[in-house]
XYZ file of C-alpha atoms in Angstrom:
685
model
C -197.155 -116.385 3.040
C -197.643 -112.520 4.398
C -197.986 -110.762 1.452
C -199.486 -107.500 3.036
C -198.970 -106.637 6.802
C -202.512 -104.806 7.180
C -205.587 -103.265 5.247
C -208.371 -101.211 6.173
C -211.890 -102.386 4.870
C -215.275 -100.447 4.986
C -218.747 -101.623 6.169
C -222.443 -100.167 6.216
C -225.855 -101.650 7.329
C -228.447 -101.731 4.404
C -232.309 -102.430 4.478
C -232.439 -105.890 2.994
C -235.970 -104.732 1.524
C -235.446 -101.381 0.437
C -231.934 -101.495 -0.053
C -230.951 -98.356 1.709
C -228.145 -97.601 4.315
C -229.879 -97.516 7.846
C -226.320 -96.249 9.282
C -223.362 -94.350 7.822
C -220.220 -96.196 6.470
C -217.950 -97.507 9.079
C -213.964 -98.738 8.876
C -211.842 -100.893 10.705
C -208.037 -102.328 10.361
C -207.021 -105.647 9.901
C -203.354 -106.420 10.914
C -201.746 -109.748 9.747
C -199.180 -111.205 12.211
C -195.850 -112.491 10.901
C -194.714 -115.745 11.555
C -191.032 -117.646 10.145
C -191.332 -118.793 7.096
C -188.303 -117.319 4.921
C -185.168 -118.569 5.642
C -182.045 -116.332 5.050
C -180.611 -116.070 1.380
C -177.016 -115.077 0.364
C -177.852 -113.094 -2.743
C -174.243 -112.319 -3.707
C -172.913 -115.767 -3.191
C -170.982 -117.640 -3.851
C -167.972 -115.524 -2.830
C -164.391 -115.431 -4.550
C -161.657 -113.361 -2.146
C -158.061 -113.394 -1.781
C -155.796 -112.761 0.789
C -151.666 -112.105 0.495
C -149.996 -114.911 2.514
C -148.265 -114.928 5.425
C -150.958 -112.080 6.818
C -150.967 -111.506 10.551
C -153.925 -113.094 12.459
C -157.228 -111.488 12.161
C -156.442 -109.693 8.695
C -159.873 -109.638 7.063
C -160.762 -111.687 3.958
C -164.086 -110.504 2.865
C -167.573 -109.854 3.733
C -170.845 -111.937 3.538
C -174.165 -111.024 3.985
C -177.590 -112.897 4.016
C -180.853 -111.710 3.419
C -184.590 -112.721 5.011
C -187.940 -111.731 3.899
C -189.189 -112.293 7.156
C -190.785 -108.992 9.121
C -187.301 -107.737 11.258
C -189.481 -105.828 13.442
C -191.664 -108.733 14.565
C -190.042 -111.178 17.168
C -186.470 -112.746 15.952
C -187.840 -114.115 12.297
C -185.234 -111.829 10.654
C -182.356 -111.608 13.374
C -179.640 -113.611 11.254
C -176.232 -114.527 12.767
C -173.565 -116.351 10.758
C -171.245 -119.336 11.549
C -168.475 -121.165 9.537
C -169.181 -124.650 9.089
C -166.025 -125.605 6.568
C -162.889 -123.691 6.566
C -161.654 -123.897 10.200
C -159.117 -123.470 11.681
C -157.734 -121.007 8.953
C -160.446 -118.575 8.956
C -163.225 -117.394 11.177
C -166.457 -115.331 10.549
C -167.702 -112.617 12.922
C -171.628 -113.775 13.663
C -173.281 -110.540 13.238
C -171.332 -108.958 10.796
C -170.367 -111.701 8.520
C -166.859 -110.364 8.190
C -164.338 -113.207 7.423
C -161.119 -113.204 9.200
C -157.506 -115.201 8.886
C -157.807 -117.450 12.199
C -153.849 -118.851 11.381
C -150.814 -116.550 11.077
C -148.377 -116.776 8.618
C -149.913 -119.278 6.142
C -147.674 -120.032 3.445
C -148.730 -119.976 -0.229
C -146.282 -122.145 -1.369
C -147.541 -124.902 0.930
C -151.185 -124.196 -0.056
C -152.640 -121.653 -2.146
C -156.583 -122.213 -2.086
C -159.024 -122.277 0.458
C -163.071 -123.016 0.460
C -164.855 -122.136 3.108
C -168.920 -122.912 4.111
C -170.530 -119.922 5.736
C -174.120 -120.620 7.372
C -176.602 -117.978 8.212
C -179.457 -118.618 10.610
C -182.515 -116.819 11.642
C -183.773 -116.490 14.936
C -180.456 -115.549 16.614
C -179.476 -118.864 15.650
C -182.130 -120.537 18.225
C -183.696 -123.345 17.723
C -186.578 -123.531 15.327
C -184.480 -121.157 13.348
C -184.117 -121.472 9.458
C -180.806 -121.217 7.791
C -179.276 -120.635 4.527
C -175.493 -121.436 3.388
C -172.623 -119.938 0.920
C -169.166 -120.852 -0.340
C -166.469 -118.757 -0.157
C -163.204 -119.662 -2.200
C -160.234 -117.735 -0.669
C -157.050 -117.880 -2.431
C -153.643 -116.769 -1.033
C -151.453 -114.435 -3.421
C -147.882 -114.479 -3.366
C -145.299 -112.004 -1.938
C -141.513 -112.495 -1.958
C -140.837 -114.189 1.073
C -138.563 -116.958 -0.386
C -134.925 -115.940 -1.878
C -133.321 -117.117 -4.844
C -131.255 -120.255 -4.208
C -128.954 -122.237 -6.607
C -129.279 -126.147 -6.479
C -125.519 -126.395 -7.319
C -122.659 -124.101 -5.439
C -120.430 -125.008 -8.772
C -121.442 -125.808 -12.299
C -119.063 -126.503 -15.061
C -119.501 -126.467 -18.826
C -117.170 -127.496 -21.739
C -117.092 -125.421 -25.336
C -115.204 -125.502 -28.181
C -112.261 -123.152 -29.024
C -114.246 -122.456 -32.500
C -117.443 -121.137 -30.752
C -118.505 -117.998 -32.388
C -118.523 -114.614 -30.573
C -122.046 -113.823 -29.190
C -122.506 -117.724 -28.704
C -124.767 -118.881 -25.695
C -122.090 -120.663 -23.749
C -124.290 -121.957 -20.453
C -127.717 -121.372 -18.641
C -127.920 -121.386 -15.126
C -130.573 -120.771 -12.918
C -131.002 -119.765 -8.958
C -134.716 -121.638 -7.842
C -136.871 -119.311 -6.480
C -140.497 -120.413 -4.972
C -142.219 -117.482 -5.284
C -144.130 -116.953 -8.686
C -144.763 -113.458 -11.001
C -142.543 -110.406 -10.161
C -141.409 -111.880 -6.769
C -139.815 -114.538 -8.764
C -137.948 -112.044 -11.236
C -134.034 -112.041 -10.515
C -130.863 -109.958 -12.289
C -127.521 -112.144 -12.767
C -124.215 -110.631 -12.851
C -120.855 -111.779 -13.237
C -118.923 -111.098 -9.929
C -115.385 -111.892 -10.558
C -113.509 -114.236 -12.870
C -110.151 -114.636 -14.431
C -111.335 -114.055 -17.960
C -112.636 -110.055 -17.692
C -114.339 -109.078 -20.478
C -114.788 -112.726 -22.016
C -118.094 -113.497 -21.134
C -121.315 -111.580 -20.015
C -124.494 -112.626 -18.053
C -128.233 -111.548 -19.037
C -131.573 -112.906 -17.651
C -133.917 -114.510 -20.034
C -137.037 -112.904 -19.098
C -139.461 -116.233 -19.981
C -137.155 -118.362 -17.917
C -135.309 -116.445 -15.547
C -132.289 -118.078 -16.418
C -128.915 -116.630 -16.409
C -127.514 -116.764 -19.773
C -123.770 -116.838 -20.090
C -122.439 -115.037 -23.586
C -119.259 -115.152 -25.075
C -117.763 -111.664 -25.768
C -114.356 -112.466 -27.248
C -112.940 -115.544 -29.413
C -111.751 -118.167 -27.349
C -108.233 -119.565 -27.980
C -107.161 -122.998 -26.553
C -103.770 -122.669 -27.040
C -103.665 -118.877 -25.063
C -106.113 -120.441 -22.212
C -108.043 -123.404 -21.896
C -110.051 -122.774 -18.840
C -112.028 -119.702 -17.273
C -113.519 -119.654 -13.873
C -116.411 -117.240 -13.023
C -118.310 -115.938 -9.754
C -121.949 -115.307 -10.590
C -124.855 -113.714 -8.237
C -128.372 -114.048 -8.678
C -130.511 -111.456 -6.885
C -134.338 -110.917 -6.549
C -135.403 -107.793 -8.732
C -137.891 -106.712 -6.386
C -137.569 -107.225 -2.759
C -140.382 -106.744 0.051
C -139.090 -105.164 3.282
C -141.499 -107.011 5.663
C -139.428 -110.253 4.885
C -135.760 -109.054 4.815
C -135.442 -111.473 8.098
C -136.249 -114.339 5.870
C -133.180 -113.162 3.357
C -130.653 -112.233 2.030
C -132.410 -112.301 -1.301
C -129.598 -113.338 -3.563
C -127.164 -116.111 -3.619
C -124.019 -117.232 -5.995
C -122.402 -119.783 -7.670
C -119.319 -120.407 -9.335
C -119.235 -121.594 -12.739
C -116.171 -123.212 -14.934
C -115.467 -122.989 -18.489
C -113.434 -125.032 -20.183
C -112.219 -124.892 -23.755
C -111.580 -127.971 -25.876
C -109.238 -127.448 -29.064
C -110.101 -127.909 -32.409
C -107.716 -128.338 -35.379
C -107.540 -124.559 -36.586
C -107.302 -123.183 -40.331
C -103.918 -121.368 -40.813
C -103.885 -117.665 -40.086
C -102.302 -114.986 -42.865
C -100.085 -112.645 -40.965
C -101.209 -110.114 -43.202
C -105.148 -110.436 -44.309
C -104.468 -108.310 -47.516
C -101.474 -108.033 -49.034
C -100.608 -105.390 -51.498
C -98.131 -106.386 -54.667
C -97.532 -104.458 -57.920
C -95.700 -105.819 -61.222
C -94.692 -104.150 -64.501
C -97.031 -104.960 -67.186
C -93.999 -106.038 -69.195
C -92.947 -108.342 -66.596
C -91.711 -111.518 -68.530
C -93.525 -114.768 -67.407
C -92.453 -116.023 -64.120
C -91.600 -113.005 -62.627
C -92.015 -113.124 -58.796
C -94.266 -110.539 -57.219
C -94.496 -111.181 -53.746
C -94.866 -113.549 -51.431
C -97.634 -114.558 -48.819
C -97.227 -115.979 -45.375
C -99.612 -117.486 -43.075
C -99.100 -120.115 -39.909
C -100.902 -122.601 -38.115
C -102.049 -121.374 -34.708
C -102.517 -124.940 -33.529
C -99.592 -126.333 -31.238
C -98.726 -129.226 -33.948
C -97.421 -126.215 -36.446
C -97.739 -128.379 -39.273
C -96.701 -127.454 -43.019
C -98.888 -124.928 -44.963
C -99.470 -125.380 -48.464
C -100.843 -122.177 -50.602
C -103.199 -122.327 -53.861
C -104.813 -119.512 -55.794
C -108.827 -119.761 -55.968
C -108.916 -120.139 -59.727
C -112.368 -118.148 -59.578
C -110.527 -115.146 -58.747
C -108.293 -116.048 -61.709
C -109.849 -117.120 -64.594
C -107.641 -116.710 -67.277
C -104.799 -117.929 -64.799
C -102.575 -115.196 -65.075
C -100.668 -116.071 -61.566
C -99.276 -118.587 -59.864
C -97.898 -119.204 -56.333
C -95.660 -121.705 -54.999
C -97.509 -124.181 -52.896
C -94.728 -124.438 -50.382
C -92.910 -121.201 -50.091
C -95.958 -118.572 -50.840
C -93.905 -116.608 -53.845
C -96.401 -115.240 -56.250
C -95.122 -115.136 -59.889
C -96.580 -114.262 -63.316
C -98.002 -117.238 -65.407
C -99.233 -115.083 -68.988
C -97.928 -111.931 -70.444
C -99.951 -109.227 -68.259
C -101.969 -105.756 -70.121
C -102.575 -103.037 -67.514
C -104.862 -101.764 -70.272
C -107.025 -104.816 -70.219
C -106.883 -105.439 -66.492
C -105.169 -103.100 -63.927
C -105.720 -104.734 -60.603
C -106.080 -108.752 -59.706
C -107.807 -109.206 -56.883
C -106.513 -112.846 -55.972
C -107.650 -115.153 -53.026
C -105.199 -117.259 -51.475
C -105.841 -120.230 -49.690
C -103.677 -121.633 -46.908
C -104.264 -125.467 -46.145
C -102.547 -127.524 -43.852
C -100.082 -129.942 -45.759
C -101.786 -133.207 -43.896
C -105.567 -131.880 -44.997
C -104.904 -130.352 -48.321
C -107.907 -131.380 -50.729
C -110.028 -129.378 -52.918
C -113.017 -130.226 -50.766
C -111.694 -128.672 -47.493
C -109.667 -125.462 -49.061
C -112.983 -123.582 -49.377
C -113.797 -124.113 -45.746
C -110.759 -122.206 -44.757
C -110.294 -118.564 -44.165
C -108.487 -117.055 -47.119
C -106.070 -114.339 -47.714
C -106.314 -111.646 -50.325
C -103.840 -110.671 -52.567
C -104.206 -106.974 -54.260
C -101.898 -107.087 -57.323
C -101.390 -103.558 -59.270
C -100.277 -103.612 -62.800
C -97.919 -100.822 -63.484
C -98.002 -99.136 -66.798
C -95.623 -99.126 -69.477
C -95.827 -96.951 -72.691
C -96.986 -99.793 -75.070
C -99.636 -97.923 -76.720
C -99.557 -95.260 -79.623
C -101.776 -91.994 -79.351
C -104.828 -91.882 -82.035
C -107.018 -89.525 -82.935
C -109.579 -88.692 -80.101
C -112.900 -89.133 -82.578
C -113.413 -89.881 -86.126
C -113.301 -86.528 -87.486
C -115.370 -85.273 -90.338
C -113.715 -82.386 -91.293
C -115.519 -79.968 -93.841
C -114.021 -77.410 -95.843
C -115.860 -74.373 -97.676
C -114.997 -73.415 -101.580
C -114.969 -69.739 -100.350
C -112.487 -70.842 -97.312
C -109.971 -68.271 -97.196
C -106.087 -68.779 -96.549
C -104.902 -69.278 -93.034
C -108.335 -70.575 -91.936
C -108.408 -72.901 -89.229
C -110.300 -76.064 -90.255
C -110.534 -78.554 -87.723
C -108.919 -78.682 -84.251
C -108.011 -82.050 -83.516
C -107.014 -83.846 -80.248
C -105.608 -87.235 -79.382
C -106.202 -90.162 -76.908
C -103.514 -93.058 -75.638
C -104.789 -96.267 -73.577
C -101.542 -95.694 -71.206
C -101.610 -93.458 -68.432
C -98.109 -92.083 -67.268
C -97.858 -90.660 -63.811
C -96.696 -87.231 -65.326
C -99.785 -87.198 -67.524
C -100.031 -86.751 -71.428
C -98.050 -85.019 -73.714
C -98.617 -85.185 -77.388
C -96.890 -83.751 -80.442
C -98.658 -83.348 -83.647
C -97.154 -82.700 -87.178
C -98.238 -83.665 -91.163
C -96.712 -86.922 -92.069
C -93.630 -86.710 -94.421
C -95.355 -87.205 -97.598
C -97.736 -84.037 -97.372
C -95.644 -82.404 -94.823
C -94.938 -79.706 -97.851
C -98.175 -79.576 -99.691
C -99.412 -76.513 -100.837
C -103.430 -76.817 -99.470
C -103.017 -77.316 -96.018
C -100.617 -76.846 -92.850
C -100.911 -77.997 -88.944
C -100.335 -76.153 -85.882
C -99.323 -77.821 -83.002
C -101.386 -75.889 -80.140
C -98.702 -77.309 -77.297
C -101.700 -78.488 -75.007
C -102.626 -81.676 -76.728
C -104.488 -80.546 -79.708
C -103.568 -79.361 -83.077
C -105.336 -76.779 -85.903
C -105.205 -77.926 -89.500
C -105.089 -74.399 -91.515
C -105.477 -73.951 -95.107
C -102.715 -72.517 -97.158
C -104.492 -71.299 -99.785
C -107.996 -70.155 -101.063
C -110.309 -71.324 -104.282
C -110.441 -74.747 -103.518
C -113.183 -76.464 -105.998
C -115.447 -79.650 -105.625
C -115.319 -80.292 -109.223
C -111.323 -80.313 -109.158
C -111.009 -82.467 -106.046
C -113.503 -83.462 -103.685
C -111.806 -84.969 -101.023
C -108.417 -84.217 -99.364
C -106.750 -86.643 -97.139
C -104.006 -85.436 -94.886
C -101.621 -88.051 -92.732
C -101.125 -86.665 -89.160
C -98.400 -88.467 -87.206
C -99.200 -88.198 -83.460
C -96.111 -88.908 -81.006
C -96.363 -89.135 -77.400
C -93.965 -88.246 -74.641
C -93.191 -91.702 -73.443
C -89.869 -93.468 -73.148
C -89.901 -94.897 -76.080
C -91.922 -92.097 -77.543
C -94.556 -93.983 -79.617
C -96.162 -92.432 -82.828
C -98.784 -93.421 -85.021
C -100.068 -91.891 -88.213
C -103.955 -91.114 -88.911
C -105.466 -90.161 -91.602
C -108.107 -86.859 -91.956
C -110.327 -86.678 -94.283
C -111.369 -83.062 -95.492
C -113.985 -82.823 -97.695
C -114.532 -79.821 -99.604
C -118.437 -78.547 -99.586
C -120.720 -75.718 -101.140
C -121.479 -73.340 -98.490
C -123.585 -70.483 -97.820
C -122.673 -66.823 -96.930
C -121.875 -67.962 -93.366
C -119.939 -70.689 -93.531
C -122.660 -73.588 -93.443
C -121.834 -76.494 -95.684
C -124.792 -77.065 -98.298
C -123.645 -80.003 -100.164
C -119.996 -81.908 -100.354
C -118.392 -84.653 -102.092
C -117.974 -85.065 -105.992
C -119.975 -83.077 -108.607
C -121.400 -84.644 -111.726
C -120.414 -83.072 -114.636
C -123.471 -82.184 -116.921
C -123.265 -80.412 -120.587
C -123.480 -76.506 -120.744
C -127.348 -75.615 -121.253
C -129.254 -78.574 -120.411
C -131.891 -77.945 -117.705
C -132.989 -80.402 -115.121
C -136.310 -81.183 -117.107
C -133.773 -82.042 -120.208
C -131.431 -84.654 -118.044
C -134.567 -86.549 -116.907
C -136.162 -86.947 -120.058
C -132.664 -88.093 -121.538
C -132.784 -90.659 -118.683
C -136.051 -91.667 -119.361
C -135.172 -92.403 -123.176
C -131.929 -94.491 -121.728
C -134.380 -96.404 -119.164
C -136.914 -97.131 -121.605
C -134.515 -98.523 -124.395
C -132.590 -100.719 -121.559
C -136.310 -102.122 -120.962
C -136.732 -102.971 -124.320
C -133.310 -104.731 -125.120
C -133.839 -106.454 -122.097
C -137.381 -107.668 -123.020
C -136.035 -108.980 -126.482
C -133.328 -110.768 -125.119
C -135.338 -112.595 -122.837
C -137.719 -113.576 -125.434
C -134.790 -114.821 -127.341
C -133.549 -116.869 -124.465
C -136.861 -118.642 -124.220
C -136.411 -119.911 -127.483
C -134.617 -122.902 -126.279
C -133.125 -125.811 -129.054
C -135.025 -129.019 -128.263
C -132.900 -131.621 -126.377
C -134.043 -134.663 -128.061
C -131.410 -135.668 -130.718
C -132.701 -136.396 -134.189
C -132.207 -139.406 -135.250
C -130.123 -138.797 -138.309
C -127.533 -136.693 -135.697
C -124.540 -138.684 -134.372
C -124.237 -138.090 -130.862
C -120.122 -136.992 -131.669
C -121.523 -134.118 -133.315
C -124.197 -133.014 -130.914
C -123.236 -129.496 -129.125
C -125.288 -128.813 -126.047
C -126.000 -125.228 -125.541
C -126.874 -123.502 -121.880
C -128.516 -120.638 -121.981
C -128.685 -120.064 -118.191
C -126.551 -116.776 -117.318
C -123.203 -117.668 -115.739
C -121.667 -116.497 -112.356
C -118.976 -115.281 -114.064
C -115.259 -116.208 -114.696
C -115.659 -118.588 -111.584
C -118.930 -120.188 -112.720
C -118.438 -124.172 -113.256
C -122.309 -125.130 -113.018
C -123.864 -123.952 -116.292
C -122.082 -126.700 -118.503
C -120.320 -130.289 -117.788
C -116.982 -130.078 -116.729
C -116.358 -133.700 -117.335
C -117.254 -133.302 -121.635
C -114.723 -130.969 -121.993
C -111.572 -133.334 -120.297
C -110.915 -135.021 -123.573
C -112.041 -132.153 -126.229
C -109.018 -130.688 -128.288
C -110.709 -127.937 -130.315
C -109.604 -124.299 -129.003
C -112.013 -121.542 -130.089
C -110.329 -118.577 -131.221
C -112.116 -115.196 -131.626
C -109.281 -113.610 -134.043
C -108.925 -116.586 -136.540
C -110.912 -119.696 -137.689
C -112.508 -120.949 -134.181
C -111.742 -124.692 -135.025
C -107.981 -124.373 -134.840
C -105.303 -124.982 -132.256
C -103.982 -121.389 -130.748
C -100.828 -120.295 -131.173
C -100.406 -118.507 -127.572
C -97.906 -119.982 -125.316
C -98.808 -122.655 -122.223
C -98.406 -122.148 -118.911
C -95.551 -125.036 -119.312
C -92.473 -124.204 -120.350
C -91.228 -126.596 -123.517
C -88.125 -126.182 -126.248
C -89.466 -124.590 -129.189
C -88.352 -127.663 -131.119
C -89.730 -130.224 -128.925
C -93.215 -128.389 -127.547
C -95.934 -130.777 -127.998
C -98.604 -130.237 -130.101
C -102.171 -129.833 -128.041
C -103.412 -133.423 -128.478
C -99.982 -134.586 -127.064
C -100.480 -132.341 -123.818
C -101.962 -134.181 -120.598
C -106.073 -133.789 -120.508
C -105.570 -131.335 -117.379
C -103.036 -129.442 -119.189
C -105.311 -128.988 -122.420
C -108.093 -127.875 -120.247
C -106.472 -125.400 -118.045
C -104.773 -123.961 -121.207
C -107.926 -123.920 -123.154
C -109.744 -122.443 -120.224
C -107.065 -119.531 -119.537
C -106.924 -118.582 -123.242
C -110.534 -118.318 -123.685
C -110.958 -116.067 -120.328
C -108.390 -114.010 -121.900
C -110.345 -113.906 -125.255
C -113.452 -112.693 -123.793
C -112.070 -109.974 -121.407
C -110.776 -108.072 -124.568
C -113.449 -109.026 -126.843
C -114.889 -105.802 -127.567
C -118.068 -107.472 -128.918
C -118.619 -109.495 -125.573
C -121.744 -108.447 -123.651
C -121.361 -106.218 -120.531
C -122.508 -108.547 -117.963
C -121.586 -112.063 -117.121
C -122.472 -114.689 -119.937
C -122.060 -117.958 -120.725
C -119.031 -119.113 -123.443
C -120.083 -121.715 -125.414
C -117.279 -124.103 -127.413
C -117.667 -126.686 -129.966
C -115.228 -129.210 -129.488
C -115.412 -133.380 -131.111
C -114.451 -136.557 -129.132
C -111.198 -137.796 -129.270
C -112.374 -141.429 -129.304
C -113.784 -141.965 -133.111
C -112.708 -144.710 -134.801
C -111.596 -142.407 -137.744
C -109.391 -140.143 -135.758
C -109.826 -136.513 -135.697
C -111.428 -135.138 -138.820
C -111.053 -131.702 -137.229
C -108.769 -128.957 -139.339
C -107.348 -127.720 -135.991
C -104.321 -129.585 -136.283
C -103.673 -129.362 -140.622
C -104.439 -126.021 -140.030
C -101.499 -125.364 -137.505
C -99.160 -126.814 -140.159
C -100.378 -124.389 -142.915
C -101.572 -127.448 -145.602
C -104.848 -127.158 -147.223
C -106.975 -130.263 -147.161
C -109.768 -131.458 -149.463
C -112.701 -132.748 -146.970
C -114.650 -133.307 -149.898
C -114.510 -136.965 -149.536
C -116.639 -136.745 -146.475
C -119.843 -136.272 -148.538
C -119.155 -140.080 -149.475
C -119.269 -141.229 -146.110
C -122.814 -141.820 -145.596
C -125.701 -139.658 -143.675
C -123.574 -139.694 -140.138
C -120.897 -137.206 -141.678
C -123.080 -135.064 -143.832
C -122.880 -132.271 -140.978
C -119.086 -132.386 -141.184
C -119.459 -132.211 -145.024
C -121.082 -129.151 -144.544
C -118.694 -127.718 -142.331
C -115.268 -128.438 -144.272
C -116.353 -129.316 -147.708
C -116.995 -126.136 -148.807
C -114.303 -124.319 -150.736
C -114.240 -120.947 -148.752
C -112.744 -122.992 -146.178
C -114.673 -120.941 -143.564
C -116.217 -122.596 -140.704
C -119.448 -122.148 -138.638
C -117.834 -119.984 -136.328
C -116.610 -117.511 -138.576
C-alpha cells in the first residue's frame, strides 16, 4: 500500500575506528511507484432521487460520483468510468460524469412509481484488470396532474324521507382520479336541476367526495322527486397536459322523496285571545285550527298540555278546537295564560304520541274588571305632637288597588261617617290620589287620650266603584321644640311629689312582700295530709284533697270527676255549705213539680253543681287572684242508712236532732261531731 510517494534520506561515510566523517553529507531521492490496488468507492451512496412522471427522454435524474484512492497522475489506476448494471431500459448513466437520465419517454407513475438502479464505477478506464465498486439509486416518479376526474356512473339515484331535516346530507358522490395529492383535488357544482335552491354540494377535503346538502324542507305532497346535473373539476390543472383533458366530468343525480305521516300543522302557530276575568265557567274564548298536510287529510283532535295549565283553568273541545273557561279567573293572580295545544290525527290519538307532534301556542290575556277595593299603600305610623297647632298636616296618605284600569287609578278620600264631624281631625283630598290628615285643634294630651283611631274611607273610580274603610292610628307624643317625638303612648300616673327613687323603693318593698307570701304559701302546700286512711275512719267519710294548682275553670285533671257523679252535697259560700242551694237550674221545671236535687239525673246534678260553684267562686271576694283548686265535701248516696246529710232537711226549714249519731258506734263518730252540736254550724262555716 502506498502511504508515501517520495522520501529524501541523507548519508555520510564515517571512519569505523575513529568514527570521524571521511566525506561530507550527501542526499538522494527515493520515489515509490503506484500500483492499482484500490477499487472505486461511492462515498455518498446509496442514492435517493425523484423525477416527475411523463418526463421527456434524457431528463436528468441524479449524478453519482465514485472516488479511487490510487494515484490519478500515474497510469489509469484512478481513471473511473460509470455503467448501469440494473435499471435498463428505463434509465441510463453517462460513463464519465455519472449523470443518470431517463431512457424512456412518458413513464407513468400510475403504472409504476419506483425504480431501483445499480450503478457500477470501474477504474483503469474500464479495461480488463480494473477494479470496480457499485451503489444503488432509488428513483421515484413524482405525480403530475395527467389524469382528469371521471364519474364511475353516468347517473345516480337516491331516496330520502320528506321529514329529513334541513342541512342534512342527502347523498355523497365521487369522481375517480388516479392522481394523488393536490393533483386529485376537485370542486363540485350543481349545473342545473328542477329544484333550484333546494340543494347544495360541497367537497369533503379528506375524501374528495361531493356532499349534497338539503337547504329547504321537503314536501312529498308538493314535489316527490328532483333531478340534478353535477360537475366535478380538477382544482389544479397542468397546462402541459391539457391535451389529455378535459379535466372535468358530469353526471346526473335523481333524488326521490318518500312520504311520511306528518303531524297536523296549525294554521297560526301563535293564537292570541282575551277573556274578562268575570267570565262565567264555560265561556268560549277563541278557536285554534290545524290541518293534516298528508293526502289522507284525516280528522284532527285537540288537547291542552296540562303542564302549561296545571290548575285546569281552560278546556279545549277535542273536535272543534274551541277553548273555553273551566274555572273562575282572577287577573290579579295570573293575567296571562300561555297554553300549549296539541293537534293529533284521530287515528293515533294517544298520550304517548301527543308529545312527538308540533304543538300550537294559545296566549290568553285576562282582561281586568274592578273587583278589588283600594287600601292604604302602607301601614302608616302617625305621630302627633302635644304642641301641634290647629290646621297642621300630620300625615299624608295614599292608596293602592290591585286592579289596573286602562285610564289609570283615581282615588277619593274622606273620613268615615262615624267620625266625619269630629272635633280633633279633618281630611283634605289632594285630588292627586293622596290625602292629608290635619288637626282641628291644639292642646292634645297623652294623659287624656294617647291614641286616636280615624276610619278613612277610600273610593276608586271603577264601574261600579268600590270602597274600603281603613283605620289610621294617631299616637300622641311628647316632642321637643323641633317637632321630634321623644315619647309616645299612654302615661303612667304617679302621686305628686314622689321622686323616682321613692317609687323604686316602694316597688322593691312590694316585690319583697310578694316573695315572702309566695314562700309561705309554698311551705304550707308541702304539708300534705297522709293518703293512708286511719283504721277508724270510714271510706264514706273520706274527703280527698288535691293541693296542686289547677288550670282554671276548665281544669278537670286535679280531681276525679267520677267521684262527683253520685254526690248530692253542694257547697254554698253564703249559707251553710252542706245544704242544697236554692238557685234555679238550667232546666225549667214548674214550681210545684220541681224535683229535689236528689231526684235529678246524675248528669244534671253534676252540671248544676259545677255551674253554681263556678258562680260562687267568681263573686267570692276572699278567693285568691290566681287559679286555685276548689274542693267540696260530699257523701255518697249508696249508704244502707240512706242519707244522713242535713242538706234536704234544712231545705224544708225543719230542725232535727242528730245526737243519736253518737250511739251508732265509732264509724259515725265524725258525723256525730259535725251534726250533733247544738249550734248547728258545719265544718265548712
